[in-house]
Amino acid sequence: MLQTRSVWSMGTAGMRRECRQAKARGSCWSVRADALRWMAMMVHRHCWCSRKQPRCSPMAGRAWRSPTNSIWWATTCCSAAGTASWMRPSVRRYPHVSRRAKHFSCRCLRRNDPIRSFVLMPFFGFRAKDADCVLLRSTHQDRGTVTMRPELLLPARMASQLLLEPAESILSAAGHMLAVQSQDFTAGRYALAQRAGIGVTRAQVDELFSSGKLVRSWAMRGTLHICLPQDLKWLMESTKERTLRANAPRLRELEIDANAIEQAAGVVASYLADHGRASRDALFAELNSHGMPTAGQRGIHLLMVLVQHGLICLGPIPADAKLAAQDFVLLERGVTEHQEPENPLHELLLRYLGSHGPATLRDAAWYTGQTLTTMRRTASELGTSLVQVGVDEHGDAYWVVTGSRAEQSLEAPGLLGLPLRLLGGFDEYYLSYANRRPIADEAMQRQIAPGKNGMFLPFWLEQGRAKEVWNAKAAPADPIGAALHQRYLEFRTIRQPAKD
C-alpha cells in the first residue's frame, strides 16, 4: 500500500467541541458542517492508507479513537437550511486501492477551501483494532503524490478538451481551447467543430473566419493555430521572443534581416490598407514588384515574421477557395477588441491547463514553446489557482486549474462509457502533450506519425486511447462510427462552385 503523510481522525467529543466553538463564533456554516470541515481540514496532504501509523501524526504512539461516529455525522448532516443533504455519498471502487470506499462531496464548502471532498474507507491496518475508517482522499493542492493511471487521466483530459461535453458554440469552444493547432486547415476546422457540437458544419466555421470572429496565425512554436482575435495579440507577445529566436537560423539562410522585415512590413501594410484583404500570391507579387524576392520559401517566411510581429493574420476564406486558402488582413483592422491580461504567462499557463489538463509543466513547456524553468516559475506564482492531482511515470506532477472541467471529472474515475471519437490530423488531444504514451503506445504512435516527417494522421479514439488510424475508404459498420466517418469526409470534401 502507498504510504500516507498525515491521517487524522476525530471522535464524537471532538466534534461536539468544535460545534460549540463554531456556534460561539457565529460561523456562516452549519455547526455540523463546521465540525466535519474541521475534521477534513486536518488532512494536510493527499492521503492514502498505510500499514502503520504515520510518524508525522500527532496521534503517533497512541491508540486511535474509533471514528465510527465520524461516518454517522457524514451520512446524516444537513445544510444550514435543514432541508437538503449537503453530503452526497456514493460507493466507488478506487483503482489505487483494492477496497470499496464511500465518497463524499462537500457541496456546502467554498470553492477555495483546501478540502472539498474526501473518502471514508473501511480499514483495519492501524494499531487500534477499533479504527475502522480513515480520511482517504482530499482535494488539497499538494495531494498529487500518486501515479495517475489512465482510468483517471484520460476521462479528465477528454472532459478538458470538450470531447465529452461540447461547448455551447464555436466561439465558446475556441475561447476555451485558446488555440487549436491547424497547419492542416481542414483538420483544424474539424477539431473546432467537433468541440462545439455534433451539428456544427464547416460552412458555419468558415463564416466566422469571413466575419473576423476567428483568425488563424503562427501563434506558438512557428505553427499555425486557430484562435479568437482578442486573444491573438497577447498570445503572440508572450511567445514571440522564443519563436523568433528558434527561427533565427532559417531567417539568416534566407537573408531576412531587420531591414528586410521593415521594408516588407511597409509594403504589405500599404497594400492591405488599400485593398482590405489579399491572398498569399497577391502579396508575393507585390513584394516582388518592390524588389523583395519571395522564391525558395523566402516569401512565406517574410509573411510569417510579419504575423509574429502582430501586423497581419489569416482571416477571410475566399468564395472560390479549396480546402486551405485564406486571405491575409491587417490584424488591427480585423480585431475590434484586445484582451490584455496583467501577466500574459500566467494567462497562458492557466488557459492551457484549463483546456488540456491534467498535464505536466513539461507538457506546457512543449506546447507553448517556453522553457521548463519559465513554466515552473509561472506555476509557483499562480499558487492555489492550480491543483496537483497526481504524477506521471517519470514523477512529473499533473496539474489542473482549480474548478476546471478536469478537476470535476476526477470526482468520477473510470473508463466506462467514454464515447467513440474520430480525431483529425494534428488534433490537440494527441499533439499538445510532450508525453503521448498515455494516449497511444509506441506502435500506435508510429502509425499516427509515419515517416517522422511532421505529419500526423487522423485516428479513432476508443475509451480515451488511440485504436487505429482512420481510413477514408473503410467506414465502420456501427451507426455511430459511420456517422463520425461521414462527418469527417464532409469536412475534407472540396466545395463545388455553384452553377449559374
PDB file of C-alpha atoms in Angstrom, residues 155-164 354-358 405-406:
ATOM      1  CA  PRO A 155     -11.535  10.910 -18.939  1.00  0.00           C
ATOM      2  CA  ALA A 156     -10.275  14.115 -17.316  1.00  0.00           C
ATOM      3  CA  ARG A 157      -8.393  15.097 -20.474  1.00  0.00           C
ATOM      4  CA  MET A 158     -11.361  14.342 -22.692  1.00  0.00           C
ATOM      5  CA  ALA A 159     -13.521  16.492 -20.440  1.00  0.00           C
ATOM      6  CA  SER A 160     -10.970  19.319 -20.562  1.00  0.00           C
ATOM      7  CA  GLN A 161     -10.752  19.156 -24.329  1.00  0.00           C
ATOM      8  CA  LEU A 162     -14.542  19.265 -24.808  1.00  0.00           C
ATOM      9  CA  LEU A 163     -14.600  15.729 -26.182  1.00  0.00           C
ATOM     10  CA  LEU A 164     -17.134  14.553 -23.603  1.00  0.00           C
ATOM     11  CA  GLY A 354      -7.776  24.716 -18.143  1.00  0.00           C
ATOM     12  CA  SER A 355      -8.292  23.255 -21.616  1.00  0.00           C
ATOM     13  CA  HIS A 356      -5.695  20.454 -21.687  1.00  0.00           C
ATOM     14  CA  GLY A 357      -5.247  19.346 -18.078  1.00  0.00           C
ATOM     15  CA  PRO A 358      -4.315  17.161 -16.373  1.00  0.00           C
ATOM     16  CA  ARG A 405     -13.658  20.551 -16.076  1.00  0.00           C
ATOM     17  CA  ALA A 406     -10.706  18.255 -15.421  1.00  0.00           C
TER      18      ALA A 406
END
